[in-house]
């Protein structure tokens, strides 16, 4: 008498959540300082001061209804206008307020975008391994089929031949996530230009547009001065899904947006985004935080802390002999398991109170994800355990 | 290349939104003071002072991650525990933290609940006219069919014979909304006990549970000391959908919950609610406002303002000869159109800059909804126009 699929989704734990819960329980037994929890991607760097200042300013200067009342379904007009101006200044985006639909975070951005473009139960959405496991759930919610490209374990870019081969007349969209969770890599301009060429060619072949859904919650978290790509400039039929969870350390506040640029060829897509938001009950993103992000446009949390963590962890593990993917963005280090079964490797780590996530559920067996949005001191203290762990393989 | 159903939902305006937009445009022509906008249910009474005080207290006393970080998918444990304690003290509810799923507002509470219990495209959800028009959209999103009970225009309770006759082997749930938008009436204990008896009898007959989905955003907005019913005590298989939008004047902040009490016979329902939330991207309701509502449990906006408006409007219109439904709760006056076509009546009102919503889209032709969550002064100033309007029918 309950929906069986929803029951399964709600009762089955994720590998990440289980490890996190284990860590919390273990901390009460062996002491918090002896558990090295690298499982969760919850930002530890504080939100920038503008967040608190804007909340205080808004509370001090506006009437209750102007702070907490309904906004338009797509979001407050002044917020969307400010956002458009910012995107135009930063990326020469050529967008206006009506290109934006404010959402309740990254997950909402994705479920709404997918529901807006999926038309048929045979529709296929291509994801690139390794990928965020909830994509599977969101694609099912939209009533489509997931098609997975195998990981490019040489460079963690996109296997272009495999992409071309995976496209069928049922292909509706490709989801890319760069900077990538969990690989920590960034798709290069070269990669994305080649992807765009394939999507353009195949769209013509199959007789309908293949959308690019660019999931960009880590957009501003890149290192070594790496270029940030504005995807619609590379592929016109791009929907940008954004969230302020990571860039402003606001994951719990659920605030983000969908950008449907004018370059999207079908003018029905933006109204369909509005309709999909409405159908799931996603109208009017949280109002106070709409205004807060408007006042903090262009600001981010202190990313140098993640960069320091990155260097500390990458160099530390590399020196011990771990095979690590060089992290270009986000806050995850992707490490090759010294044995083929990453779950077994993760279990051996767990016995040392070292919590790292096997990447099987990310579509990339044989690797583990190590989140470095943690205290630098914990990274340092974890090195003895990491050393013991790799010694078992020598 | 966009989903046609979503496109239609996103591009078709609602009668309410259209009137509201007309009012805003008209105000620039004839002056704001000469437009009498009774179209929208956006609370005008300020949020109580505890809202601002709790935000300030939380900002002053907690670390960034504890304010803005992720909570558990179902909501922060301390928040759900506090909510359970409050419900136990107030309604003797016998609930715990694990009976609650915190949501992003009333719409989310409904879409998640429906998706959790609908299993089959033939499943039917019964709604009672007059009803909130978005129910139609939310039921379609869950993949079920809407079955509408005609309005009881004598008392605006529920036509029990019609309810019994409407139940089929496909019936999955009945949605009730009391205090009611748009009728402003409250279902009596007697009505709900009779509804419960019918649902119990018919559940046994058809061989599966019929759920009661109790949509209660107006729960605390009742007048004349009317009893507030705790629905699960009347019918055990009840899911309570709540939002703080109206009681705390926080419609833009999207904060509410689903309560699945232990009396719900199928223990899979709560996990299915968690799964449905996850599938649509609704995990972790806005964090700061989870904590704010915890600190404001039992508080409400100043309801005496709505009560004063209610008396002013009801008595004023009754004295002019309008046929009004006596309002027992919420902040809507339901008025019988003096001509059969409420749309034509609303158009005549519009010509006098009087914006009232024909109730056709609420499933109740021949009536209009007059929202009195407005300034009392506007009500007084509107009387001349209301008088002119009814004079046209004399």
mmCIF file of C-alpha atoms in Angstrom, chain B residues 238-377:
data_model
loop_
_atom_site.group_PDB
_atom_site.id
_atom_site.type_symbol
_atom_site.label_atom_id
_atom_site.label_comp_id
_atom_site.label_asym_id
_atom_site.label_seq_id
_atom_site.Cartn_x
_atom_site.Cartn_y
_atom_site.Cartn_z
ATOM 1 C CA UNK B 238 -3.959 9.801 7.972
ATOM 2 C CA UNK B 239 -0.935 11.615 6.567
ATOM 3 C CA UNK B 240 -0.801 15.188 7.837
ATOM 4 C CA UNK B 241 0.658 17.738 5.403
ATOM 5 C CA UNK B 242 1.625 20.963 7.108
ATOM 6 C CA UNK B 243 3.305 24.227 6.193
ATOM 7 C CA UNK B 244 4.297 27.250 8.284
ATOM 8 C CA UNK B 245 3.472 29.590 5.379
ATOM 9 C CA UNK B 246 0.240 30.912 6.843
ATOM 10 C CA UNK B 247 0.542 30.401 10.610
ATOM 11 C CA UNK B 248 3.934 32.146 10.809
ATOM 12 C CA UNK B 249 3.553 34.342 7.674
ATOM 13 C CA UNK B 250 6.539 32.617 6.023
ATOM 14 C CA UNK B 251 5.149 31.593 2.614
ATOM 15 C CA UNK B 252 8.361 32.420 0.769
ATOM 16 C CA UNK B 253 10.603 30.390 3.066
ATOM 17 C CA UNK B 254 9.187 27.000 2.091
ATOM 18 C CA UNK B 255 9.121 25.181 5.368
ATOM 19 C CA UNK B 256 6.679 22.510 6.475
ATOM 20 C CA UNK B 257 6.445 18.802 7.194
ATOM 21 C CA UNK B 258 4.698 15.513 6.572
ATOM 22 C CA UNK B 259 3.569 13.612 9.676
ATOM 23 C CA UNK B 260 3.146 9.852 9.220
ATOM 24 C CA UNK B 261 1.844 8.705 12.622
ATOM 25 C CA UNK B 262 2.392 5.160 13.927
ATOM 26 C CA UNK B 263 -1.346 4.603 13.502
ATOM 27 C CA UNK B 264 -0.764 4.367 9.734
ATOM 28 C CA UNK B 265 -1.156 0.629 9.248
ATOM 29 C CA UNK B 266 1.473 0.074 6.554
ATOM 30 C CA UNK B 267 4.941 0.639 8.002
ATOM 31 C CA UNK B 268 6.314 1.094 4.475
ATOM 32 C CA UNK B 269 4.631 4.489 4.112
ATOM 33 C CA UNK B 270 7.222 6.522 6.031
ATOM 34 C CA UNK B 271 10.195 5.034 4.119
ATOM 35 C CA UNK B 272 8.209 5.597 0.905
ATOM 36 C CA UNK B 273 7.793 9.264 1.882
ATOM 37 C CA UNK B 274 11.581 9.462 2.336
ATOM 38 C CA UNK B 275 12.051 7.792 -1.051
ATOM 39 C CA UNK B 276 9.572 10.075 -2.815
ATOM 40 C CA UNK B 277 11.307 13.130 -1.327
ATOM 41 C CA UNK B 278 14.652 11.797 -2.504
ATOM 42 C CA UNK B 279 13.401 10.984 -6.007
ATOM 43 C CA UNK B 280 12.165 14.527 -6.638
ATOM 44 C CA UNK B 281 15.207 16.164 -5.023
ATOM 45 C CA UNK B 282 13.488 17.223 -1.792
ATOM 46 C CA UNK B 283 15.966 16.045 0.855
ATOM 47 C CA UNK B 284 16.980 18.401 3.706
ATOM 48 C CA UNK B 285 14.373 21.178 3.996
ATOM 49 C CA UNK B 286 15.857 24.710 4.285
ATOM 50 C CA UNK B 287 18.105 24.412 7.351
ATOM 51 C CA UNK B 288 17.986 27.851 8.955
ATOM 52 C CA UNK B 289 14.187 27.833 8.868
ATOM 53 C CA UNK B 290 14.022 24.298 10.280
ATOM 54 C CA UNK B 291 15.734 25.718 13.355
ATOM 55 C CA UNK B 292 13.637 28.894 13.308
ATOM 56 C CA UNK B 293 10.334 26.998 13.408
ATOM 57 C CA UNK B 294 11.728 24.847 16.234
ATOM 58 C CA UNK B 295 12.332 28.003 18.254
ATOM 59 C CA UNK B 296 8.868 29.345 17.410
ATOM 60 C CA UNK B 297 6.789 26.223 18.122
ATOM 61 C CA UNK B 298 3.318 27.174 19.293
ATOM 62 C CA UNK B 299 3.680 30.783 18.134
ATOM 63 C CA UNK B 300 1.620 32.323 15.345
ATOM 64 C CA UNK B 301 1.244 35.650 13.612
ATOM 65 C CA UNK B 302 -1.400 37.947 15.144
ATOM 66 C CA UNK B 303 -4.562 36.158 14.007
ATOM 67 C CA UNK B 304 -6.837 38.835 15.506
ATOM 68 C CA UNK B 305 -6.065 40.993 12.470
ATOM 69 C CA UNK B 306 -7.529 38.381 10.131
ATOM 70 C CA UNK B 307 -10.487 37.984 12.485
ATOM 71 C CA UNK B 308 -11.155 41.742 12.398
ATOM 72 C CA UNK B 309 -10.917 41.733 8.596
ATOM 73 C CA UNK B 310 -13.258 38.776 8.461
ATOM 74 C CA UNK B 311 -15.968 40.508 10.474
ATOM 75 C CA UNK B 312 -15.560 43.766 8.599
ATOM 76 C CA UNK B 313 -15.827 42.139 5.165
ATOM 77 C CA UNK B 314 -18.494 39.558 5.998
ATOM 78 C CA UNK B 315 -20.782 42.064 7.735
ATOM 79 C CA UNK B 316 -20.178 44.740 5.124
ATOM 80 C CA UNK B 317 -21.012 42.494 2.188
ATOM 81 C CA UNK B 318 -23.924 40.808 3.961
ATOM 82 C CA UNK B 319 -25.484 44.193 4.704
ATOM 83 C CA UNK B 320 -25.294 45.065 1.009
ATOM 84 C CA UNK B 321 -27.190 41.893 0.177
ATOM 85 C CA UNK B 322 -24.388 39.551 -0.886
ATOM 86 C CA UNK B 323 -24.911 35.848 -0.179
ATOM 87 C CA UNK B 324 -21.753 34.983 1.804
ATOM 88 C CA UNK B 325 -20.581 31.704 3.326
ATOM 89 C CA UNK B 326 -19.880 32.330 7.027
ATOM 90 C CA UNK B 327 -16.067 32.098 7.375
ATOM 91 C CA UNK B 328 -14.853 29.806 10.152
ATOM 92 C CA UNK B 329 -11.168 29.645 9.262
ATOM 93 C CA UNK B 330 -8.396 30.562 6.796
ATOM 94 C CA UNK B 331 -8.643 34.076 5.318
ATOM 95 C CA UNK B 332 -11.097 33.753 2.461
ATOM 96 C CA UNK B 333 -14.698 34.877 2.130
ATOM 97 C CA UNK B 334 -16.677 32.720 -0.287
ATOM 98 C CA UNK B 335 -19.459 34.653 -1.982
ATOM 99 C CA UNK B 336 -22.257 33.402 -4.223
ATOM 100 C CA UNK B 337 -22.266 35.140 -7.579
ATOM 101 C CA UNK B 338 -25.545 37.052 -8.150
ATOM 102 C CA UNK B 339 -25.563 35.623 -11.673
ATOM 103 C CA UNK B 340 -24.861 31.964 -12.543
ATOM 104 C CA UNK B 341 -21.621 32.805 -14.374
ATOM 105 C CA UNK B 342 -19.082 33.773 -11.693
ATOM 106 C CA UNK B 343 -16.551 34.688 -14.377
ATOM 107 C CA UNK B 344 -18.959 37.307 -15.785
ATOM 108 C CA UNK B 345 -19.551 38.574 -12.236
ATOM 109 C CA UNK B 346 -15.800 38.758 -11.598
ATOM 110 C CA UNK B 347 -15.398 40.675 -14.881
ATOM 111 C CA UNK B 348 -18.005 43.241 -13.781
ATOM 112 C CA UNK B 349 -16.112 43.564 -10.493
ATOM 113 C CA UNK B 350 -12.847 43.988 -12.403
ATOM 114 C CA UNK B 351 -14.367 46.925 -14.304
ATOM 115 C CA UNK B 352 -14.747 48.573 -10.871
ATOM 116 C CA UNK B 353 -11.094 47.711 -10.027
ATOM 117 C CA UNK B 354 -12.380 45.091 -7.589
ATOM 118 C CA UNK B 355 -10.346 41.895 -8.009
ATOM 119 C CA UNK B 356 -12.134 38.748 -6.868
ATOM 120 C CA UNK B 357 -11.479 35.230 -8.130
ATOM 121 C CA UNK B 358 -14.184 33.133 -9.831
ATOM 122 C CA UNK B 359 -14.176 29.719 -8.143
ATOM 123 C CA UNK B 360 -14.587 27.655 -11.308
ATOM 124 C CA UNK B 361 -10.973 26.474 -11.116
ATOM 125 C CA UNK B 362 -11.651 25.488 -7.483
ATOM 126 C CA UNK B 363 -14.387 23.123 -8.724
ATOM 127 C CA UNK B 364 -17.201 25.377 -7.542
ATOM 128 C CA UNK B 365 -18.797 27.409 -10.340
ATOM 129 C CA UNK B 366 -21.145 30.210 -9.340
ATOM 130 C CA UNK B 367 -18.981 31.461 -6.469
ATOM 131 C CA UNK B 368 -16.082 33.875 -6.031
ATOM 132 C CA UNK B 369 -13.235 33.878 -3.528
ATOM 133 C CA UNK B 370 -12.434 37.132 -1.735
ATOM 134 C CA UNK B 371 -9.082 36.985 0.129
ATOM 135 C CA UNK B 372 -9.088 39.116 3.251
ATOM 136 C CA UNK B 373 -5.389 38.840 4.078
ATOM 137 C CA UNK B 374 -5.279 42.518 3.054
ATOM 138 C CA UNK B 375 -5.154 45.905 4.776
ATOM 139 C CA UNK B 376 -8.384 46.656 6.709
ATOM 140 C CA UNK B 377 -8.349 50.103 5.184
#
